[in-house]
PDB file of C-alpha atoms in Angstrom:
ATOM      1  CA  GLU A   1       0.384  -0.126  -0.297  1.00 95.00           C
ATOM      2  CA  VAL A   2       1.425   3.342  -0.839  1.00 97.00           C
ATOM      3  CA  HIS A   3       1.548   5.871   2.326  1.00 98.00           C
ATOM      4  CA  LEU A   4       3.231   9.260   2.180  1.00 98.00           C
ATOM      5  CA  VAL A   5       3.786  11.595   4.743  1.00 98.00           C
ATOM      6  CA  GLU A   6       3.815  15.138   5.044  1.00 98.00           C
ATOM      7  CA  SER A   7       6.031  17.213   7.314  1.00 98.00           C
ATOM      8  CA  GLY A   8       7.900  20.709   7.972  1.00 98.00           C
ATOM      9  CA  GLY A   9       4.003  22.328   7.871  1.00 98.00           C
ATOM     10  CA  GLY A  10       4.025  25.567  10.596  1.00 98.00           C
ATOM     11  CA  LEU A  11       3.594  29.444  10.840  1.00 98.00           C
ATOM     12  CA  VAL A  12       5.478  31.329   9.598  1.00 98.00           C
ATOM     13  CA  GLN A  13       5.763  35.434   8.735  1.00 98.00           C
ATOM     14  CA  PRO A  14       6.244  37.367   5.340  1.00 98.00           C
ATOM     15  CA  GLY A  15       9.782  36.622   3.908  1.00 98.00           C
ATOM     16  CA  GLY A  16      10.827  33.269   5.981  1.00 98.00           C
ATOM     17  CA  SER A  17      11.322  30.385   5.160  1.00 98.00           C
ATOM     18  CA  LEU A  18       9.817  26.427   5.609  1.00 98.00           C
ATOM     19  CA  ARG A  19      11.432  22.784   4.291  1.00 98.00           C
ATOM     20  CA  LEU A  20       8.956  20.263   3.805  1.00 98.00           C
ATOM     21  CA  SER A  21       9.329  16.684   3.798  1.00 98.00           C
ATOM     22  CA  CYS A  22       7.491  13.784   2.345  1.00 98.00           C
ATOM     23  CA  VAL A  23       8.006  10.326   3.038  1.00 98.00           C
ATOM     24  CA  ALA A  24       7.043   7.471   0.822  1.00 98.00           C
ATOM     25  CA  SER A  25       6.387   3.638   0.797  1.00 98.00           C
ATOM     26  CA  GLY A  26       4.755   1.432  -0.788  1.00 97.00           C
ATOM     27  CA  PHE A  27       6.391   1.646  -4.504  1.00 97.00           C
ATOM     28  CA  SER A  28       9.471   2.159  -6.209  1.00 97.00           C
ATOM     29  CA  PHE A  29      10.094   5.777  -4.955  1.00 98.00           C
ATOM     30  CA  SER A  30      13.132   5.602  -7.308  1.00 97.00           C
ATOM     31  CA  ARG A  31      11.501   4.993 -10.132  1.00 97.00           C
ATOM     32  CA  THR A  32       8.767   7.997  -9.719  1.00 97.00           C
ATOM     33  CA  TRP A  33       8.014  11.275 -10.550  1.00 98.00           C
ATOM     34  CA  MET A  34       7.091  12.785  -7.698  1.00 98.00           C
ATOM     35  CA  THR A  35       4.995  16.296  -7.372  1.00 98.00           C
ATOM     36  CA  TRP A  36       3.859  18.893  -4.901  1.00 98.00           C
ATOM     37  CA  VAL A  37       0.534  20.603  -5.029  1.00 98.00           C
ATOM     38  CA  ARG A  38      -1.336  23.333  -2.689  1.00 98.00           C
ATOM     39  CA  GLN A  39      -4.865  23.919  -1.349  1.00 98.00           C
ATOM     40  CA  ALA A  40      -5.175  28.249  -0.435  1.00 98.00           C
ATOM     41  CA  PRO A  41      -7.890  28.076   2.616  1.00 97.00           C
ATOM     42  CA  GLY A  42     -11.237  26.805   0.570  1.00 97.00           C
ATOM     43  CA  LYS A  43      -9.965  27.150  -2.643  1.00 98.00           C
ATOM     44  CA  GLY A  44      -8.947  24.901  -5.788  1.00 98.00           C
ATOM     45  CA  LEU A  45      -5.663  22.728  -6.464  1.00 98.00           C
ATOM     46  CA  GLU A  46      -2.818  24.303  -7.741  1.00 98.00           C
ATOM     47  CA  TRP A  47       0.248  22.536  -8.866  1.00 98.00           C
ATOM     48  CA  VAL A  48       3.865  23.811  -7.695  1.00 98.00           C
ATOM     49  CA  ALA A  49       6.644  21.771  -8.736  1.00 98.00           C
ATOM     50  CA  ILE A  50       7.060  18.452 -10.087  1.00 98.00           C
ATOM     51  CA  ILE A  51      10.662  16.203 -10.372  1.00 98.00           C
ATOM     52  CA  LYS A  52      11.399  13.515 -12.556  1.00 98.00           C
ATOM     53  CA  GLU A  53      13.119   9.803 -11.255  1.00 97.00           C
ATOM     54  CA  ASN A  54      16.480  11.191 -11.062  1.00 93.00           C
ATOM     55  CA  GLY A  55      16.017  14.425  -9.772  1.00 92.00           C
ATOM     56  CA  GLY A  56      17.484  15.900 -13.392  1.00 92.00           C
ATOM     57  CA  GLU A  57      14.897  17.446 -14.341  1.00 96.00           C
ATOM     58  CA  LYS A  58      12.739  20.211 -12.464  1.00 98.00           C
ATOM     59  CA  TYR A  59       9.630  22.043 -13.382  1.00 98.00           C
ATOM     60  CA  GLN A  60       7.870  25.422 -11.075  1.00 98.00           C
ATOM     61  CA  VAL A  61       4.747  26.813 -11.804  1.00 98.00           C
ATOM     62  CA  ASP A  62       5.742  30.474 -12.221  1.00 97.00           C
ATOM     63  CA  SER A  63       4.792  31.878  -8.637  1.00 98.00           C
ATOM     64  CA  VAL A  64       6.938  30.317  -6.917  1.00 98.00           C
ATOM     65  CA  LYS A  65       9.856  30.759  -9.517  1.00 98.00           C
ATOM     66  CA  GLY A  66      13.016  31.125  -8.102  1.00 97.00           C
ATOM     67  CA  ARG A  67      11.508  31.279  -3.824  1.00 98.00           C
ATOM     68  CA  PHE A  68      10.677  27.410  -4.071  1.00 98.00           C
ATOM     69  CA  THR A  69      12.986  24.358  -5.080  1.00 98.00           C
ATOM     70  CA  ILE A  70      12.379  20.811  -4.819  1.00 98.00           C
ATOM     71  CA  SER A  71      14.602  17.889  -4.485  1.00 98.00           C
ATOM     72  CA  ARG A  72      15.073  14.507  -3.774  1.00 98.00           C
ATOM     73  CA  ASP A  73      16.697  12.047  -1.874  1.00 98.00           C
ATOM     74  CA  ASN A  74      16.112   8.741  -3.100  1.00 98.00           C
ATOM     75  CA  ALA A  75      17.885   6.535  -0.424  1.00 97.00           C
ATOM     76  CA  LYS A  76      16.003   8.025   1.897  1.00 98.00           C
ATOM     77  CA  ASN A  77      12.011   7.781   0.091  1.00 98.00           C
ATOM     78  CA  SER A  78      12.331  11.491   0.615  1.00 98.00           C
ATOM     79  CA  LEU A  79      11.244  14.314  -1.464  1.00 98.00           C
ATOM     80  CA  TYR A  80      11.650  18.272  -0.223  1.00 98.00           C
ATOM     81  CA  LEU A  81      10.622  21.621  -1.064  1.00 98.00           C
ATOM     82  CA  GLN A  82      12.865  24.224   0.411  1.00 98.00           C
ATOM     83  CA  MET A  83      10.528  27.287   0.639  1.00 98.00           C
ATOM     84  CA  ASN A  84      12.725  30.720   0.934  1.00 98.00           C
ATOM     85  CA  ASN A  85      11.060  34.304   0.749  1.00 98.00           C
ATOM     86  CA  LEU A  86       7.495  32.953   1.568  1.00 98.00           C
ATOM     87  CA  ARG A  87       4.458  35.257   0.778  1.00 98.00           C
ATOM     88  CA  VAL A  88       0.848  35.593   2.590  1.00 98.00           C
ATOM     89  CA  GLU A  89      -0.473  34.146  -1.023  1.00 98.00           C
ATOM     90  CA  ASP A  90       1.569  30.752  -0.072  1.00 98.00           C
ATOM     91  CA  THR A  91      -0.518  30.180   2.847  1.00 98.00           C
ATOM     92  CA  ALA A  92      -1.774  26.876   1.295  1.00 98.00           C
ATOM     93  CA  VAL A  93      -1.883  22.826   2.908  1.00 98.00           C
ATOM     94  CA  TYR A  94       0.704  21.434   0.541  1.00 98.00           C
ATOM     95  CA  TYR A  95       0.560  17.817  -1.004  1.00 98.00           C
ATOM     96  CA  CYS A  96       2.777  14.788  -2.305  1.00 98.00           C
ATOM     97  CA  ALA A  97       1.596  13.158  -4.901  1.00 98.00           C
ATOM     98  CA  THR A  98       2.722  10.533  -7.009  1.00 97.00           C
ATOM     99  CA  GLY A  99       3.966  10.264 -10.669  1.00 94.00           C
ATOM    100  CA  SER A 100       3.171  12.799 -13.558  1.00 94.00           C
ATOM    101  CA  ASP A 101      -0.749  12.072 -12.823  1.00 95.00           C
ATOM    102  CA  PHE A 102      -1.163  12.322  -9.604  1.00 96.00           C
ATOM    103  CA  TRP A 103      -2.037   8.967  -8.775  1.00 96.00           C
ATOM    104  CA  SER A 104      -1.597   9.560  -4.644  1.00 98.00           C
ATOM    105  CA  TRP A 105      -1.498  12.060  -2.593  1.00 98.00           C
ATOM    106  CA  GLY A 106      -0.289  12.500   1.573  1.00 98.00           C
ATOM    107  CA  GLN A 107      -2.085  13.701   3.531  1.00 98.00           C
ATOM    108  CA  GLY A 108      -1.411  16.985   3.018  1.00 98.00           C
ATOM    109  CA  THR A 109       1.023  19.623   5.861  1.00 98.00           C
ATOM    110  CA  LEU A 110      -0.063  23.238   6.669  1.00 98.00           C
ATOM    111  CA  VAL A 111       1.863  26.431   5.621  1.00 98.00           C
ATOM    112  CA  THR A 112       0.942  29.500   7.265  1.00 98.00           C
ATOM    113  CA  VAL A 113       2.795  32.707   6.552  1.00 98.00           C
ATOM    114  CA  SER A 114       0.881  35.108   8.403  1.00 98.00           C
ATOM    115  CA  SER A 115       2.686  38.239  11.034  1.00 96.00           C
TER     116      SER A 115
ATOM    117  CA  ASP B   1      -1.333  27.220 -20.565  1.00 97.00           C
ATOM    118  CA  VAL B   2      -3.819  25.247 -20.713  1.00 98.00           C
ATOM    119  CA  VAL B   3      -6.866  26.430 -19.040  1.00 98.00           C
ATOM    120  CA  MET B   4      -9.714  24.254 -17.380  1.00 98.00           C
ATOM    121  CA  THR B   5     -12.646  25.222 -17.117  1.00 98.00           C
ATOM    122  CA  GLN B   6     -15.813  22.902 -14.924  1.00 98.00           C
ATOM    123  CA  SER B   7     -19.373  23.199 -14.823  1.00 98.00           C
ATOM    124  CA  PRO B   8     -21.062  24.159 -12.994  1.00 98.00           C
ATOM    125  CA  LEU B   9     -19.035  25.045  -9.803  1.00 98.00           C
ATOM    126  CA  SER B  10     -22.087  24.117  -7.733  1.00 98.00           C
ATOM    127  CA  LEU B  11     -23.971  20.596  -8.312  1.00 98.00           C
ATOM    128  CA  PRO B  12     -26.772  20.074  -6.013  1.00 98.00           C
ATOM    129  CA  VAL B  13     -27.899  16.288  -6.826  1.00 98.00           C
ATOM    130  CA  THR B  14     -31.222  13.731  -4.979  1.00 97.00           C
ATOM    131  CA  LEU B  15     -29.662  10.287  -3.827  1.00 97.00           C
ATOM    132  CA  GLY B  16     -30.015   7.398  -6.211  1.00 97.00           C
ATOM    133  CA  GLN B  17     -29.663  10.291  -9.346  1.00 98.00           C
ATOM    134  CA  PRO B  18     -27.313  10.893 -11.775  1.00 98.00           C
ATOM    135  CA  ALA B  19     -25.058  14.212 -11.741  1.00 98.00           C
ATOM    136  CA  SER B  20     -23.230  15.050 -14.631  1.00 98.00           C
ATOM    137  CA  ILE B  21     -19.783  17.777 -14.577  1.00 98.00           C
ATOM    138  CA  SER B  22     -18.518  19.148 -17.670  1.00 98.00           C
ATOM    139  CA  CYS B  23     -14.409  20.061 -17.977  1.00 98.00           C
ATOM    140  CA  ARG B  24     -13.611  22.154 -21.404  1.00 98.00           C
ATOM    141  CA  SER B  25      -9.897  22.836 -22.206  1.00 98.00           C
ATOM    142  CA  SER B  26      -8.239  26.071 -24.189  1.00 98.00           C
ATOM    143  CA  GLN B  27      -6.561  23.129 -26.465  1.00 98.00           C
ATOM    144  CA  SER B  28      -6.870  19.675 -27.591  1.00 98.00           C
ATOM    145  CA  LEU B  29      -5.754  17.206 -24.520  1.00 98.00           C
ATOM    146  CA  ALA B  30      -4.751  14.986 -27.553  1.00 98.00           C
ATOM    147  CA  HIS B  31      -1.204  14.052 -27.152  1.00 97.00           C
ATOM    148  CA  ARG B  32       1.093  12.989 -30.180  1.00 97.00           C
ATOM    149  CA  ASP B  33       1.968   9.531 -28.316  1.00 96.00           C
ATOM    150  CA  GLY B  34      -2.047   8.935 -29.424  1.00 96.00           C
ATOM    151  CA  HIS B  35      -2.938   9.102 -25.429  1.00 97.00           C
ATOM    152  CA  THR B  36      -5.528  11.872 -23.864  1.00 98.00           C
ATOM    153  CA  TYR B  37      -3.953  13.017 -20.538  1.00 98.00           C
ATOM    154  CA  LEU B  38      -7.091  13.746 -18.520  1.00 98.00           C
ATOM    155  CA  ASN B  39      -7.904  12.858 -14.904  1.00 98.00           C
ATOM    156  CA  TRP B  40     -10.392  13.401 -12.809  1.00 98.00           C
ATOM    157  CA  PHE B  41     -10.316  13.967  -8.673  1.00 98.00           C
ATOM    158  CA  GLN B  42     -12.395  13.607  -5.742  1.00 98.00           C
ATOM    159  CA  GLN B  43     -12.139  15.311  -3.170  1.00 98.00           C
ATOM    160  CA  ARG B  44     -14.069  14.199  -0.105  1.00 98.00           C
ATOM    161  CA  PRO B  45     -14.740  17.005   3.066  1.00 97.00           C
ATOM    162  CA  GLY B  46     -11.730  17.445   5.475  1.00 97.00           C
ATOM    163  CA  GLN B  47      -9.807  14.420   2.787  1.00 98.00           C
ATOM    164  CA  SER B  48      -6.908  14.317   0.384  1.00 98.00           C
ATOM    165  CA  PRO B  49      -8.051  14.829  -3.075  1.00 98.00           C
ATOM    166  CA  ARG B  50      -8.310  10.958  -5.068  1.00 98.00           C
ATOM    167  CA  ARG B  51      -7.901  10.403  -8.064  1.00 98.00           C
ATOM    168  CA  LEU B  52     -10.664   8.615  -9.501  1.00 98.00           C
ATOM    169  CA  ILE B  53     -10.253   8.428 -13.293  1.00 98.00           C
ATOM    170  CA  TYR B  54      -7.445   8.604 -15.606  1.00 98.00           C
ATOM    171  CA  GLU B  55      -6.933   9.113 -18.950  1.00 98.00           C
ATOM    172  CA  VAL B  56      -9.763  10.118 -20.269  1.00 98.00           C
ATOM    173  CA  SER B  57     -11.878   7.244 -19.154  1.00 98.00           C
ATOM    174  CA  LYS B  58     -10.570   4.638 -16.828  1.00 98.00           C
ATOM    175  CA  ARG B  59     -11.605   4.116 -13.400  1.00 98.00           C
ATOM    176  CA  ASP B  60      -8.791   3.776 -10.995  1.00 98.00           C
ATOM    177  CA  SER B  61      -8.550   0.869  -8.874  1.00 96.00           C
ATOM    178  CA  GLY B  62     -11.132   0.322  -5.868  1.00 96.00           C
ATOM    179  CA  VAL B  63     -13.529   3.025  -7.558  1.00 98.00           C
ATOM    180  CA  PRO B  64     -16.361   2.655  -8.178  1.00 97.00           C
ATOM    181  CA  ASP B  65     -18.317   1.847 -11.377  1.00 97.00           C
ATOM    182  CA  ARG B  66     -21.093   4.431 -11.053  1.00 98.00           C
ATOM    183  CA  PHE B  67     -18.416   6.578 -11.749  1.00 98.00           C
ATOM    184  CA  SER B  68     -17.159   7.181 -15.887  1.00 98.00           C
ATOM    185  CA  GLY B  69     -15.222   9.150 -17.521  1.00 98.00           C
ATOM    186  CA  SER B  70     -16.087  10.101 -21.285  1.00 98.00           C
ATOM    187  CA  GLY B  71     -14.802  12.757 -24.004  1.00 98.00           C
ATOM    188  CA  SER B  72     -12.167  13.864 -26.470  1.00 98.00           C
ATOM    189  CA  GLY B  73     -10.453  16.910 -28.066  1.00 97.00           C
ATOM    190  CA  THR B  74     -11.170  19.956 -25.223  1.00 98.00           C
ATOM    191  CA  ASP B  75     -14.716  18.589 -24.331  1.00 98.00           C
ATOM    192  CA  PHE B  76     -14.752  15.691 -21.072  1.00 98.00           C
ATOM    193  CA  THR B  77     -17.419  14.732 -19.265  1.00 98.00           C
ATOM    194  CA  LEU B  78     -17.500  12.932 -15.486  1.00 98.00           C
ATOM    195  CA  LYS B  79     -20.703  10.663 -14.421  1.00 98.00           C
ATOM    196  CA  ILE B  80     -22.219   9.554 -11.635  1.00 98.00           C
ATOM    197  CA  SER B  81     -25.248   7.236 -12.404  1.00 98.00           C
ATOM    198  CA  ARG B  82     -26.369   6.871  -9.166  1.00 98.00           C
ATOM    199  CA  VAL B  83     -25.558   9.459  -6.509  1.00 98.00           C
ATOM    200  CA  GLU B  84     -24.964   7.839  -2.781  1.00 98.00           C
ATOM    201  CA  ALA B  85     -24.139   9.980  -0.003  1.00 97.00           C
ATOM    202  CA  GLU B  86     -20.604   9.132   0.042  1.00 98.00           C
ATOM    203  CA  ASP B  87     -19.899  10.963  -3.063  1.00 98.00           C
ATOM    204  CA  VAL B  88     -20.566  14.398  -1.484  1.00 98.00           C
ATOM    205  CA  GLY B  89     -16.973  16.052  -2.285  1.00 98.00           C
ATOM    206  CA  VAL B  90     -15.159  18.462  -4.599  1.00 98.00           C
ATOM    207  CA  TYR B  91     -14.561  16.837  -8.612  1.00 98.00           C
ATOM    208  CA  TYR B  92     -11.809  17.983 -10.449  1.00 98.00           C
ATOM    209  CA  CYS B  93     -10.589  18.042 -13.631  1.00 98.00           C
ATOM    210  CA  MET B  94      -7.157  17.551 -14.774  1.00 98.00           C
ATOM    211  CA  GLN B  95      -4.962  17.863 -17.754  1.00 98.00           C
ATOM    212  CA  HIS B  96      -1.409  16.601 -17.826  1.00 97.00           C
ATOM    213  CA  THR B  97      -0.324  16.501 -21.883  1.00 98.00           C
ATOM    214  CA  HIS B  98       0.925  19.847 -22.260  1.00 97.00           C
ATOM    215  CA  TRP B  99       3.232  21.138 -19.777  1.00 97.00           C
ATOM    216  CA  PRO B 100       4.549  22.228 -17.228  1.00 97.00           C
ATOM    217  CA  PRO B 101       2.321  23.703 -15.596  1.00 97.00           C
ATOM    218  CA  TRP B 102       0.028  20.706 -14.831  1.00 98.00           C
ATOM    219  CA  THR B 103      -3.632  22.531 -14.423  1.00 98.00           C
ATOM    220  CA  PHE B 104      -6.792  22.199 -12.815  1.00 98.00           C
ATOM    221  CA  GLY B 105     -10.359  22.833 -13.502  1.00 98.00           C
ATOM    222  CA  GLN B 106     -11.762  24.853 -10.530  1.00 98.00           C
ATOM    223  CA  GLY B 107     -13.721  22.041  -9.729  1.00 98.00           C
ATOM    224  CA  THR B 108     -17.208  21.208  -9.047  1.00 98.00           C
ATOM    225  CA  ARG B 109     -19.048  20.859  -5.511  1.00 98.00           C
ATOM    226  CA  VAL B 110     -21.535  18.048  -5.528  1.00 98.00           C
ATOM    227  CA  GLU B 111     -24.131  18.248  -2.660  1.00 98.00           C
ATOM    228  CA  ILE B 112     -27.095  15.987  -1.444  1.00 97.00           C
ATOM    229  CA  LYS B 113     -30.697  18.260  -2.153  1.00 95.00           C
TER     230      LYS B 113
END
C-alpha cells in the first residue's frame, strides 16, 4: 500500500523560510516522478513543482520560481520542498503526490504565512 | 498554459439520481503519442484528493463503476450514474498533456439536495 507522509508545515512570517518533507513507501520511489500540489484555504488545487526520477529535471509554477526548490533523496525515499521568501499568498495545505499524473496523495501539511 | 474550465461549479443532486460534470480545455488534450491525459479527482470533505479516472475514461482501482469518464479533444465529462451520500465533495479535472504547468479545473462541488 502506498503511503506518503508530509511534514514541516507551520506558521512563518512573510519573508521567512520552511522546508517541507514527504516520506514515501509502498512503491518504487526512485522510479517515480514526484510532485507538490497546494490548496489555499477554501480554494482549488494548484500544481507547484515536480521532479523526475533521478532529480535531473524539475519544473515549477511561475509564481514560485526563484523562491521554491524541489529536491529528492532516493536513498531515503524522501521528497522535499524548500520554500524561501514566503508570501501571504503561499498559505495553503501542501500535498505531495506520485507520478506525473498524481495517482496517490499524502494527507498534506499546512503552511501559514502571516505576521 | 492550458486553461481548464469546469461546469457547473455547484451541483445539488438527489440521492440515487445521476450527476454530470463538464470539463473543457483551452486546447486539445490529445497527445502525439495517441493518449489523452485528462484525469478526474475527488476530494471528500476534510480529506486529501483521490484520483478516480485517468486518461479520460480509465477507472482507478477501487473506484465504483457508477463513476465514468468520457470525452475527447477539448470536451470531457465525469458522470455518476446514481449518486450516493459518500460521493459528496469537490471534483477536479486536470490535464497533463501540455506541461509545464500541470493545470486543474476550478472544481465542482457536489452536494445532496
